[in-house]
PDB file of C-alpha atoms in Angstrom:
ATOM      1  CA  MET F 911     146.045  97.091 107.317  1.00  0.00           C
ATOM      2  CA  THR F 912     145.257 100.210 107.910  1.00  0.00           C
ATOM      3  CA  ASN F 913     142.338 100.142 104.949  1.00  0.00           C
ATOM      4  CA  GLN F 914     140.345  97.856 105.970  1.00  0.00           C
ATOM      5  CA  ARG F 915     136.529  99.066 106.183  1.00  0.00           C
ATOM      6  CA  THR F 916     134.148  98.419 109.331  1.00  0.00           C
ATOM      7  CA  LYS F 917     131.052  97.020 107.569  1.00  0.00           C
ATOM      8  CA  ALA F 918     126.992  99.202 108.970  1.00  0.00           C
ATOM      9  CA  ARG F 919     126.164  97.222 111.927  1.00  0.00           C
ATOM     10  CA  PRO F 920     122.646  95.816 111.762  1.00  0.00           C
ATOM     11  CA  ASP F 921     120.845  98.535 113.985  1.00  0.00           C
ATOM     12  CA  TRP F 922     118.682  95.928 115.947  1.00  0.00           C
ATOM     13  CA  GLY F 923     116.326  98.682 117.296  1.00  0.00           C
ATOM     14  CA  LEU F 924     115.925 100.155 113.619  1.00  0.00           C
ATOM     15  CA  LEU F 925     115.084  96.648 112.069  1.00  0.00           C
ATOM     16  CA  LEU F 926     112.869  95.739 114.718  1.00  0.00           C
ATOM     17  CA  GLY F 927     110.815  99.613 114.503  1.00  0.00           C
ATOM     18  CA  ILE F 928     110.364  98.681 110.458  1.00  0.00           C
ATOM     19  CA  GLY F 929     109.087  94.533 111.705  1.00  0.00           C
ATOM     20  CA  PHE F 930     106.469  95.774 113.602  1.00  0.00           C
ATOM     21  CA  THR F 931     105.145  98.031 111.605  1.00  0.00           C
ATOM     22  CA  PHE F 932     105.109  96.020 108.451  1.00  0.00           C
ATOM     23  CA  VAL F 933     103.165  93.756 110.896  1.00  0.00           C
ATOM     24  CA  THR F 934     100.363  96.255 111.572  1.00  0.00           C
ATOM     25  CA  LEU F 935     100.580  97.583 107.900  1.00  0.00           C
ATOM     26  CA  GLY F 936      99.872  93.824 106.653  1.00  0.00           C
ATOM     27  CA  VAL F 937      97.037  93.322 109.050  1.00  0.00           C
ATOM     28  CA  THR F 938      94.939  96.670 108.404  1.00  0.00           C
ATOM     29  CA  VAL F 939      95.443  96.488 104.712  1.00  0.00           C
ATOM     30  CA  SER F 940      95.040  92.827 104.676  1.00  0.00           C
ATOM     31  CA  VAL F 941      90.993  93.022 106.635  1.00  0.00           C
ATOM     32  CA  LEU F 942      90.357  95.761 103.991  1.00  0.00           C
ATOM     33  CA  VAL F 943      91.636  94.065 100.562  1.00  0.00           C
ATOM     34  CA  LEU F 944      90.146  91.132 101.917  1.00  0.00           C
ATOM     35  CA  GLU F 945      86.469  92.591 102.257  1.00  0.00           C
ATOM     36  CA  ARG F 946      86.779  93.388  98.888  1.00  0.00           C
ATOM     37  CA  VAL F 947      88.070  90.188  97.356  1.00  0.00           C
ATOM     38  CA  GLY F 948      86.366  88.153  99.595  1.00  0.00           C
ATOM     39  CA  SER F 949      89.244  85.517  98.750  1.00  0.00           C
ATOM     40  CA  GLU F 950      91.735  84.419 101.061  1.00  0.00           C
ATOM     41  CA  SER F 951      95.094  83.093  98.768  1.00  0.00           C
ATOM     42  CA  LYS F 952      94.566  86.203  96.397  1.00  0.00           C
ATOM     43  CA  THR F 953      94.228  88.507  99.555  1.00  0.00           C
ATOM     44  CA  VAL F 954      98.078  86.550 100.027  1.00  0.00           C
ATOM     45  CA  VAL F 955      99.299  87.346  96.735  1.00  0.00           C
ATOM     46  CA  ALA F 956      98.702  90.158  95.855  1.00  0.00           C
ATOM     47  CA  ALA F 957     100.295  91.143  99.037  1.00  0.00           C
ATOM     48  CA  ILE F 958     103.189  89.790  97.849  1.00  0.00           C
ATOM     49  CA  VAL F 959     103.275  90.339  93.815  1.00  0.00           C
ATOM     50  CA  VAL F 960     102.001  94.085  94.124  1.00  0.00           C
ATOM     51  CA  ASN F 961     104.782  94.495  96.810  1.00  0.00           C
ATOM     52  CA  SER F 962     102.725  98.221  97.436  1.00  0.00           C
ATOM     53  CA  ALA F 963     100.160  98.504  99.740  1.00  0.00           C
ATOM     54  CA  THR F 964      99.260 101.644  99.256  1.00  0.00           C
ATOM     55  CA  SER F 965      98.534 100.805  94.637  1.00  0.00           C
ATOM     56  CA  GLN F 966      96.345  97.907  96.241  1.00  0.00           C
ATOM     57  CA  LEU F 967      94.559 100.434  98.273  1.00  0.00           C
ATOM     58  CA  ALA F 968      93.970 103.359  95.574  1.00  0.00           C
ATOM     59  CA  TYR F 969      92.712 100.279  92.761  1.00  0.00           C
ATOM     60  CA  LEU F 970      89.638  99.092  95.070  1.00  0.00           C
ATOM     61  CA  ALA F 971      89.178 102.567  96.434  1.00  0.00           C
ATOM     62  CA  VAL F 972      88.603 103.405  92.979  1.00  0.00           C
ATOM     63  CA  ARG F 973      85.963 100.605  92.240  1.00  0.00           C
ATOM     64  CA  ASP F 974      84.026 100.740  96.039  1.00  0.00           C
ATOM     65  CA  VAL F 975      83.177 104.237  93.713  1.00  0.00           C
ATOM     66  CA  GLY F 976      81.755 102.676  90.859  1.00  0.00           C
ATOM     67  CA  GLY F 977      84.708 103.886  88.457  1.00  0.00           C
ATOM     68  CA  GLY F 978      85.931 100.763  86.229  1.00  0.00           C
ATOM     69  CA  ILE F 979      89.145  98.969  85.711  1.00  0.00           C
ATOM     70  CA  LEU F 980      90.813 101.176  83.792  1.00  0.00           C
ATOM     71  CA  ALA F 981      90.701 104.220  86.243  1.00  0.00           C
ATOM     72  CA  ALA F 982      90.939 101.830  89.139  1.00  0.00           C
ATOM     73  CA  LEU F 983      94.427 100.232  87.525  1.00  0.00           C
ATOM     74  CA  ALA F 984      95.599 104.145  86.046  1.00  0.00           C
ATOM     75  CA  ALA F 985      94.972 104.829  89.929  1.00  0.00           C
ATOM     76  CA  GLY F 986      96.905 101.628  91.056  1.00  0.00           C
ATOM     77  CA  TRP F 987      99.216 102.664  89.269  1.00  0.00           C
ATOM     78  CA  ILE F 988     100.072 106.488  89.947  1.00  0.00           C
ATOM     79  CA  VAL F 989     100.101 105.720  93.425  1.00  0.00           C
ATOM     80  CA  ALA F 990     103.616 103.370  93.075  1.00  0.00           C
ATOM     81  CA  SER F 991     105.154 106.193  90.665  1.00  0.00           C
ATOM     82  CA  ARG F 992     107.091 106.923  93.742  1.00  0.00           C
ATOM     83  CA  PHE F 993     108.757 103.635  93.925  1.00  0.00           C
ATOM     84  CA  GLY F 994     109.841 104.953  90.459  1.00  0.00           C
ATOM     85  CA  LEU F 995     110.764 107.778  91.778  1.00  0.00           C
ATOM     86  CA  LEU F 996     113.193 107.122  95.548  1.00  0.00           C
ATOM     87  CA  ALA F 997     114.408 104.092  93.060  1.00  0.00           C
ATOM     88  CA  ALA F 998     115.562 106.811  90.553  1.00  0.00           C
ATOM     89  CA  GLY F 999     117.236 109.144  93.528  1.00  0.00           C
ATOM     90  CA  LEU F1000     118.500 104.885  95.201  1.00  0.00           C
ATOM     91  CA  SER F1001     120.153 104.787  91.422  1.00  0.00           C
ATOM     92  CA  SER F1002     122.906 106.712  91.838  1.00  0.00           C
ATOM     93  CA  ARG F1003     124.882 105.538  94.978  1.00  0.00           C
ATOM     94  CA  LEU F1004     124.483 101.986  94.262  1.00  0.00           C
ATOM     95  CA  GLU F1005     127.175  99.946  92.874  1.00  0.00           C
ATOM     96  CA  VAL F1006     126.189  96.928  91.880  1.00  0.00           C
ATOM     97  CA  GLY F1007     125.647  94.570  88.515  1.00  0.00           C
ATOM     98  CA  ARG F1008     122.234  94.689  85.906  1.00  0.00           C
ATOM     99  CA  TRP F1009     121.041  92.218  88.347  1.00  0.00           C
ATOM    100  CA  HIS F1010     121.578  92.813  90.870  1.00  0.00           C
ATOM    101  CA  ARG F1011     120.471  96.595  90.217  1.00  0.00           C
ATOM    102  CA  ALA F1012     117.058  95.616  88.915  1.00  0.00           C
ATOM    103  CA  LEU F1013     116.838  93.392  92.110  1.00  0.00           C
ATOM    104  CA  ILE F1014     117.490  96.422  94.290  1.00  0.00           C
ATOM    105  CA  GLY F1015     114.559  98.548  92.014  1.00  0.00           C
ATOM    106  CA  LEU F1016     111.983  96.238  92.298  1.00  0.00           C
ATOM    107  CA  GLN F1017     111.817  95.932  96.109  1.00  0.00           C
ATOM    108  CA  SER F1018     112.255  99.824  96.436  1.00  0.00           C
ATOM    109  CA  PHE F1019     110.636 100.941  98.952  1.00  0.00           C
ATOM    110  CA  ASP F1020     110.508 104.225 101.693  1.00  0.00           C
ATOM    111  CA  PRO F1021     111.580 103.396 104.725  1.00  0.00           C
ATOM    112  CA  ASN F1022     114.863 101.364 102.820  1.00  0.00           C
ATOM    113  CA  VAL F1023     115.884 103.986 100.100  1.00  0.00           C
ATOM    114  CA  GLY F1024     115.812 106.542 103.243  1.00  0.00           C
ATOM    115  CA  VAL F1025     117.196 104.780 105.111  1.00  0.00           C
ATOM    116  CA  ALA F1026     119.911 103.123 102.881  1.00  0.00           C
ATOM    117  CA  ILE F1027     120.761 106.665 101.494  1.00  0.00           C
ATOM    118  CA  GLN F1028     122.405 107.749 104.183  1.00  0.00           C
ATOM    119  CA  GLN F1029     124.823 105.771 103.891  1.00  0.00           C
ATOM    120  CA  ARG F1030     128.416 107.203 103.175  1.00  0.00           C
ATOM    121  CA  ASP F1031     130.177 104.209 101.867  1.00  0.00           C
ATOM    122  CA  PRO F1032     128.355 102.378  98.624  1.00  0.00           C
ATOM    123  CA  ARG F1033     128.736  98.987  99.890  1.00  0.00           C
ATOM    124  CA  ASP F1034     127.173 100.112 102.923  1.00  0.00           C
ATOM    125  CA  VAL F1035     124.112 101.417 100.768  1.00  0.00           C
ATOM    126  CA  VAL F1036     123.563  98.272  99.620  1.00  0.00           C
ATOM    127  CA  ARG F1037     123.820  95.893 103.095  1.00  0.00           C
ATOM    128  CA  VAL F1038     121.754  98.538 104.993  1.00  0.00           C
ATOM    129  CA  PHE F1039     119.593  98.314 101.845  1.00  0.00           C
ATOM    130  CA  TRP F1040     118.892  94.802 102.261  1.00  0.00           C
ATOM    131  CA  MET F1041     118.750  94.330 106.028  1.00  0.00           C
ATOM    132  CA  VAL F1042     116.269  96.743 106.007  1.00  0.00           C
ATOM    133  CA  THR F1043     114.153  94.930 103.066  1.00  0.00           C
ATOM    134  CA  ALA F1044     114.405  92.055 104.731  1.00  0.00           C
ATOM    135  CA  ALA F1045     112.983  93.090 107.234  1.00  0.00           C
ATOM    136  CA  MET F1046     110.028  94.802 105.882  1.00  0.00           C
ATOM    137  CA  HIS F1047     108.320  91.575 104.167  1.00  0.00           C
ATOM    138  CA  ILE F1048     109.160  89.582 107.050  1.00  0.00           C
ATOM    139  CA  GLY F1049     107.001  92.307 108.933  1.00  0.00           C
ATOM    140  CA  TRP F1050     104.422  92.779 105.541  1.00  0.00           C
ATOM    141  CA  VAL F1051     103.985  89.089 104.559  1.00  0.00           C
ATOM    142  CA  SER F1052     103.301  87.903 108.326  1.00  0.00           C
ATOM    143  CA  GLY F1053     100.938  91.116 109.268  1.00  0.00           C
ATOM    144  CA  THR F1054      99.248  90.034 105.670  1.00  0.00           C
ATOM    145  CA  PHE F1055      98.339  86.453 107.274  1.00  0.00           C
ATOM    146  CA  VAL F1056      97.569  87.520 110.316  1.00  0.00           C
ATOM    147  CA  GLY F1057      94.878  89.899 108.709  1.00  0.00           C
ATOM    148  CA  VAL F1058      94.324  87.194 106.638  1.00  0.00           C
ATOM    149  CA  PHE F1059      93.172  84.452 109.155  1.00  0.00           C
ATOM    150  CA  LEU F1060      92.841  86.691 112.305  1.00  0.00           C
ATOM    151  CA  GLY F1061      90.968  90.318 111.312  1.00  0.00           C
ATOM    152  CA  ASN F1062      88.064  89.473 112.185  1.00  0.00           C
ATOM    153  CA  VAL F1063      89.209  88.521 115.824  1.00  0.00           C
ATOM    154  CA  ILE F1064      91.513  91.405 115.733  1.00  0.00           C
ATOM    155  CA  GLY F1065      88.473  94.017 114.543  1.00  0.00           C
ATOM    156  CA  ASP F1066      88.890  97.725 114.350  1.00  0.00           C
ATOM    157  CA  SER F1067      93.070  98.279 113.859  1.00  0.00           C
ATOM    158  CA  GLN F1068      92.162 102.302 114.010  1.00  0.00           C
ATOM    159  CA  ARG F1069      90.764 101.308 117.411  1.00  0.00           C
ATOM    160  CA  PHE F1070      94.549 100.825 118.777  1.00  0.00           C
ATOM    161  CA  GLY F1071      96.236 104.014 116.827  1.00  0.00           C
ATOM    162  CA  LEU F1072      97.298 101.444 114.063  1.00  0.00           C
ATOM    163  CA  ASP F1073      97.028 103.937 111.135  1.00  0.00           C
ATOM    164  CA  ALA F1074      99.307 106.166 112.932  1.00  0.00           C
ATOM    165  CA  VAL F1075     102.429 103.325 113.034  1.00  0.00           C
ATOM    166  CA  PHE F1076     103.665 103.684 109.799  1.00  0.00           C
ATOM    167  CA  PRO F1077     104.102 107.592 109.258  1.00  0.00           C
ATOM    168  CA  ALA F1078     105.161 107.251 112.622  1.00  0.00           C
ATOM    169  CA  LEU F1079     108.078 105.113 110.999  1.00  0.00           C
ATOM    170  CA  LEU F1080     108.514 107.077 107.886  1.00  0.00           C
ATOM    171  CA  LEU F1081     108.985 109.959 110.256  1.00  0.00           C
ATOM    172  CA  ALA F1082     111.827 108.659 112.243  1.00  0.00           C
ATOM    173  CA  VAL F1083     113.239 107.176 108.541  1.00  0.00           C
ATOM    174  CA  ILE F1084     114.185 110.746 107.244  1.00  0.00           C
ATOM    175  CA  GLY F1085     114.753 111.436 110.939  1.00  0.00           C
ATOM    176  CA  ASN F1086     118.039 112.005 110.061  1.00  0.00           C
ATOM    177  CA  LEU F1087     117.935 113.837 106.224  1.00  0.00           C
ATOM    178  CA  LEU F1088     115.436 116.754 108.328  1.00  0.00           C
ATOM    179  CA  ARG F1089     118.736 118.211 111.032  1.00  0.00           C
ATOM    180  CA  GLN F1090     119.901 119.491 107.479  1.00  0.00           C
ATOM    181  CA  ARG F1091     119.052 121.934 106.053  1.00  0.00           C
ATOM    182  CA  PRO F1092     118.576 121.383 102.418  1.00  0.00           C
ATOM    183  CA  GLY F1093     116.766 118.165 103.240  1.00  0.00           C
ATOM    184  CA  MET F1094     114.015 119.983 105.686  1.00  0.00           C
ATOM    185  CA  VAL F1095     113.779 122.402 103.288  1.00  0.00           C
ATOM    186  CA  ALA F1096     112.936 119.295 100.715  1.00  0.00           C
ATOM    187  CA  ALA F1097     110.590 117.821 103.580  1.00  0.00           C
ATOM    188  CA  LEU F1098     108.775 121.203 104.128  1.00  0.00           C
ATOM    189  CA  VAL F1099     107.994 122.361 100.629  1.00  0.00           C
ATOM    190  CA  GLY F1100     107.277 118.648  99.435  1.00  0.00           C
ATOM    191  CA  GLY F1101     105.421 118.068 102.359  1.00  0.00           C
ATOM    192  CA  VAL F1102     102.900 122.176 102.463  1.00  0.00           C
ATOM    193  CA  LEU F1103     102.907 121.332  98.184  1.00  0.00           C
ATOM    194  CA  CYS F1104     100.902 117.885  98.847  1.00  0.00           C
ATOM    195  CA  ALA F1105      99.083 119.639 101.412  1.00  0.00           C
ATOM    196  CA  ALA F1106      97.111 121.976  98.700  1.00  0.00           C
ATOM    197  CA  LEU F1107      96.957 119.225  96.184  1.00  0.00           C
ATOM    198  CA  ILE F1108      94.842 116.245  97.761  1.00  0.00           C
ATOM    199  CA  PRO F1109      91.464 118.359  97.995  1.00  0.00           C
ATOM    200  CA  ILE F1110      91.955 119.096  93.411  1.00  0.00           C
ATOM    201  CA  ALA F1111      93.903 116.553  92.376  1.00  0.00           C
ATOM    202  CA  PRO F1112      94.074 112.899  91.147  1.00  0.00           C
ATOM    203  CA  ALA F1113      94.898 110.298  94.009  1.00  0.00           C
ATOM    204  CA  GLY F1114      98.586 110.050  93.713  1.00  0.00           C
ATOM    205  CA  LEU F1115      99.555 112.980  91.841  1.00  0.00           C
ATOM    206  CA  PRO F1116     100.389 115.005  94.912  1.00  0.00           C
ATOM    207  CA  ILE F1117     102.887 113.266  96.042  1.00  0.00           C
ATOM    208  CA  ILE F1118     104.669 112.538  92.088  1.00  0.00           C
ATOM    209  CA  ILE F1119     104.120 116.579  92.403  1.00  0.00           C
ATOM    210  CA  SER F1120     106.349 116.898  96.336  1.00  0.00           C
ATOM    211  CA  VAL F1121     109.103 116.053  94.262  1.00  0.00           C
ATOM    212  CA  PHE F1122     109.349 120.334  93.224  1.00  0.00           C
ATOM    213  CA  GLY F1123     110.708 120.020  97.411  1.00  0.00           C
ATOM    214  CA  ALA F1124     113.652 118.830  96.753  1.00  0.00           C
ATOM    215  CA  VAL F1125     114.458 121.288  93.670  1.00  0.00           C
ATOM    216  CA  VAL F1126     113.369 123.487  95.705  1.00  0.00           C
ATOM    217  CA  ALA F1127     116.017 122.692  98.487  1.00  0.00           C
ATOM    218  CA  LEU F1128     118.865 122.253  95.625  1.00  0.00           C
ATOM    219  CA  LYS F1129     118.814 126.513  96.408  1.00  0.00           C
ATOM    220  CA  VAL F1130     119.880 125.930 100.243  1.00  0.00           C
ATOM    221  CA  ARG F1131     122.909 125.582 101.678  1.00  0.00           C
ATOM    222  CA  PRO F1132     123.758 122.602 103.781  1.00  0.00           C
ATOM    223  CA  ALA F1133     125.108 124.689 107.548  1.00  0.00           C
ATOM    224  CA  GLY F1134     129.003 124.498 107.926  1.00  0.00           C
ATOM    225  CA  ALA F1135     129.089 125.443 103.757  1.00  0.00           C
ATOM    226  CA  SER F1136     131.287 127.758 102.405  1.00  0.00           C
ATOM    227  CA  GLN F1137     130.548 130.182 100.061  1.00  0.00           C
TER     228      GLN F1137
ATOM    229  CA  MET K 226      89.518  91.573  91.203  1.00  0.00           C
ATOM    230  CA  SER K 227      90.590  88.551  89.570  1.00  0.00           C
ATOM    231  CA  TRP K 228      93.775  86.872  88.754  1.00  0.00           C
ATOM    232  CA  THR K 229      94.944  89.495  86.275  1.00  0.00           C
ATOM    233  CA  LEU K 230      94.086  91.936  86.935  1.00  0.00           C
ATOM    234  CA  ILE K 231      95.746  91.137  90.005  1.00  0.00           C
ATOM    235  CA  PHE K 232      99.233  90.782  87.616  1.00  0.00           C
ATOM    236  CA  VAL K 233      98.306  93.926  85.937  1.00  0.00           C
ATOM    237  CA  LEU K 234      98.819  95.836  88.715  1.00  0.00           C
ATOM    238  CA  ALA K 235     101.508  94.435  90.159  1.00  0.00           C
ATOM    239  CA  GLY K 236     103.508  94.353  86.517  1.00  0.00           C
ATOM    240  CA  GLY K 237     102.972  97.914  86.372  1.00  0.00           C
ATOM    241  CA  VAL K 238     104.180  98.503  89.869  1.00  0.00           C
ATOM    242  CA  ALA K 239     106.934  96.601  88.952  1.00  0.00           C
ATOM    243  CA  LEU K 240     108.016  98.540  85.356  1.00  0.00           C
ATOM    244  CA  GLN K 241     107.506 102.070  86.967  1.00  0.00           C
ATOM    245  CA  ARG K 242     110.246 101.184  89.853  1.00  0.00           C
ATOM    246  CA  LEU K 243     112.378  99.520  87.060  1.00  0.00           C
ATOM    247  CA  VAL K 244     112.564 103.024  85.148  1.00  0.00           C
ATOM    248  CA  GLY K 245     112.989 105.155  87.802  1.00  0.00           C
ATOM    249  CA  MET K 246     115.706 102.785  89.044  1.00  0.00           C
ATOM    250  CA  PHE K 247     116.774 102.551  85.356  1.00  0.00           C
ATOM    251  CA  ALA K 248     116.406 105.395  82.953  1.00  0.00           C
ATOM    252  CA  GLY K 249     115.702 108.346  86.041  1.00  0.00           C
ATOM    253  CA  GLY K 250     118.682 106.883  88.027  1.00  0.00           C
ATOM    254  CA  ALA K 251     120.930 107.052  85.245  1.00  0.00           C
ATOM    255  CA  VAL K 252     119.468 110.545  83.766  1.00  0.00           C
ATOM    256  CA  LEU K 253     120.549 112.360  87.575  1.00  0.00           C
ATOM    257  CA  ALA K 254     123.847 110.490  87.584  1.00  0.00           C
ATOM    258  CA  ARG K 255     125.114 112.138  84.079  1.00  0.00           C
ATOM    259  CA  VAL K 256     124.911 115.147  85.868  1.00  0.00           C
ATOM    260  CA  PRO K 257     126.362 116.820  89.214  1.00  0.00           C
ATOM    261  CA  VAL K 258     123.581 118.470  89.894  1.00  0.00           C
ATOM    262  CA  PHE K 259     121.083 116.229  89.704  1.00  0.00           C
ATOM    263  CA  ALA K 260     122.882 113.762  92.189  1.00  0.00           C
ATOM    264  CA  ARG K 261     121.983 116.192  95.337  1.00  0.00           C
ATOM    265  CA  LEU K 262     118.450 115.578  93.854  1.00  0.00           C
ATOM    266  CA  ALA K 263     118.258 112.667  93.671  1.00  0.00           C
ATOM    267  CA  ALA K 264     119.635 112.483  97.532  1.00  0.00           C
ATOM    268  CA  LEU K 265     117.006 114.651  98.419  1.00  0.00           C
ATOM    269  CA  ILE K 266     114.231 113.325  96.943  1.00  0.00           C
ATOM    270  CA  PRO K 267     113.440 111.273  99.819  1.00  0.00           C
ATOM    271  CA  ALA K 268     113.009 113.971 102.253  1.00  0.00           C
ATOM    272  CA  ALA K 269     110.581 115.646  99.692  1.00  0.00           C
ATOM    273  CA  VAL K 270     108.741 112.500  98.597  1.00  0.00           C
ATOM    274  CA  VAL K 271     108.359 110.746 101.980  1.00  0.00           C
ATOM    275  CA  ALA K 272     107.228 114.056 104.305  1.00  0.00           C
ATOM    276  CA  ALA K 273     104.303 114.310 101.223  1.00  0.00           C
ATOM    277  CA  VAL K 274     103.692 110.676 101.813  1.00  0.00           C
ATOM    278  CA  ILE K 275     103.272 111.380 105.735  1.00  0.00           C
ATOM    279  CA  VAL K 276     101.296 114.389 105.255  1.00  0.00           C
ATOM    280  CA  GLN K 277      99.014 111.939 103.126  1.00  0.00           C
ATOM    281  CA  LEU K 278      98.448 109.463 106.520  1.00  0.00           C
ATOM    282  CA  THR K 279      98.448 112.433 108.538  1.00  0.00           C
ATOM    283  CA  PHE K 280      95.957 114.186 106.776  1.00  0.00           C
ATOM    284  CA  ALA K 281      94.689 112.707 104.577  1.00  0.00           C
ATOM    285  CA  SER K 282      90.402 111.160 104.829  1.00  0.00           C
ATOM    286  CA  GLY K 283      89.786 110.908 100.826  1.00  0.00           C
ATOM    287  CA  LYS K 284      90.503 114.170  99.334  1.00  0.00           C
ATOM    288  CA  SER K 285      89.984 116.453 102.091  1.00  0.00           C
ATOM    289  CA  LEU K 286      92.048 117.396 105.131  1.00  0.00           C
ATOM    290  CA  GLN K 287      91.069 117.237 108.829  1.00  0.00           C
ATOM    291  CA  VAL K 288      92.492 117.788 111.685  1.00  0.00           C
ATOM    292  CA  ASP K 289      91.939 113.784 113.625  1.00  0.00           C
ATOM    293  CA  PRO K 290      94.242 112.095 116.075  1.00  0.00           C
ATOM    294  CA  ARG K 291      96.703 111.090 113.803  1.00  0.00           C
ATOM    295  CA  LEU K 292      97.614 114.584 113.724  1.00  0.00           C
ATOM    296  CA  ALA K 293      98.202 114.690 118.061  1.00  0.00           C
ATOM    297  CA  GLY K 294     100.017 110.924 117.126  1.00  0.00           C
ATOM    298  CA  MET K 295     102.909 112.415 114.587  1.00  0.00           C
ATOM    299  CA  VAL K 296     103.746 115.500 117.071  1.00  0.00           C
ATOM    300  CA  VAL K 297     104.607 112.912 120.071  1.00  0.00           C
ATOM    301  CA  ALA K 298     106.474 110.861 117.422  1.00  0.00           C
ATOM    302  CA  GLY K 299     107.812 114.259 116.278  1.00  0.00           C
ATOM    303  CA  VAL K 300     108.875 115.186 119.593  1.00  0.00           C
ATOM    304  CA  LEU K 301     110.916 111.915 119.795  1.00  0.00           C
ATOM    305  CA  VAL K 302     113.017 111.653 116.683  1.00  0.00           C
ATOM    306  CA  TRP K 303     113.815 115.114 117.176  1.00  0.00           C
ATOM    307  CA  LYS K 304     115.236 113.529 120.527  1.00  0.00           C
ATOM    308  CA  LYS K 305     116.842 110.426 119.221  1.00  0.00           C
ATOM    309  CA  ALA K 306     114.246 108.715 121.341  1.00  0.00           C
ATOM    310  CA  PRO K 307     114.591 104.278 119.626  1.00  0.00           C
ATOM    311  CA  ILE K 308     112.399 104.269 116.820  1.00  0.00           C
ATOM    312  CA  VAL K 309     110.048 101.406 118.161  1.00  0.00           C
ATOM    313  CA  LEU K 310     109.529 103.891 121.264  1.00  0.00           C
ATOM    314  CA  VAL K 311     108.812 106.356 118.791  1.00  0.00           C
ATOM    315  CA  ILE K 312     105.913 104.223 116.391  1.00  0.00           C
ATOM    316  CA  LEU K 313     104.309 102.760 119.679  1.00  0.00           C
ATOM    317  CA  SER K 314     104.349 106.040 120.768  1.00  0.00           C
ATOM    318  CA  ALA K 315     102.557 107.706 117.785  1.00  0.00           C
ATOM    319  CA  ALA K 316     100.137 105.058 118.179  1.00  0.00           C
ATOM    320  CA  VAL K 317      99.271 104.445 122.006  1.00  0.00           C
ATOM    321  CA  VAL K 318      98.421 108.779 121.652  1.00  0.00           C
ATOM    322  CA  THR K 319      96.913 108.074 118.468  1.00  0.00           C
ATOM    323  CA  ALA K 320      93.982 105.518 120.047  1.00  0.00           C
ATOM    324  CA  LEU K 321      93.996 107.022 123.468  1.00  0.00           C
ATOM    325  CA  LEU K 322      92.242 110.579 121.318  1.00  0.00           C
ATOM    326  CA  ARG K 323      89.683 108.068 119.486  1.00  0.00           C
ATOM    327  CA  LEU K 324      89.036 106.641 123.036  1.00  0.00           C
ATOM    328  CA  ILE K 325      88.219 109.400 124.923  1.00  0.00           C
ATOM    329  CA  GLY K 326      86.829 111.200 121.660  1.00  0.00           C
ATOM    330  CA  GLY K 327      84.803 108.106 121.626  1.00  0.00           C
TER     331      GLY K 327
END
């Protein structure tokens, strides 16, 4: 048998890092959500069914400043639109049935799509996607429980620099993409656009518009590409 | 936040993910240049999320200890350090600078 393929092996360091990051994220977000909704059960259920820290925080941020329910829902939905973009980006790499595709769509998040899309074999795309998703969920749910039931003991999580953990993880996730010229240009343009728009655009919109970074990067040839 | 609102928020988030997967993905797959675009979208979007998490404070931009944490993380990612070292270093540097800064 010469055409046997080697399955992508679990990168335990990566999975551990992602799991740890999502524990810290779960703790941080659940403390903030619990303060505002005042119910442990709602905090845990919201973490699991909304499945988006930024959507929950955007909803609560609008309510905090006196915004109406519709405005708060809109903010929560807008910041989640990046997941739709990420799912669209991953879609063409999937060779799975409709229901499996739907499940992957529902779990599309920055780290799992970012890691999965870098796999060459379509079967590895799916395999790695679910490995990273499992690490994320184990961390997210356990972190949520820790935040809900031990949040008072932990206190202000920013004291421990935990707000730097998630962006650092994301940087590591796209590290390989940044080593290629088109990926670097997409990230730079997307990042600069986002920074320029944060002060003037509604929450979530700067991230949607950052997609133009990918459009600009289409013009860039990968290093070593033939003319 | 009522139970109904939790599920309405969740429904809107889930719908966008499904629309992206089925409708957005179908459009991207139809044209070759869109397939290249799809491969670059995560880099652009994730970089924007990183910028937001590093510099945003509400609707303003600010430079604070998070940036130092991210610079250290960036160097370690460039050097291909283990991911656990990357995220722990970012947290420790950010926390230490906050401690020093009071």
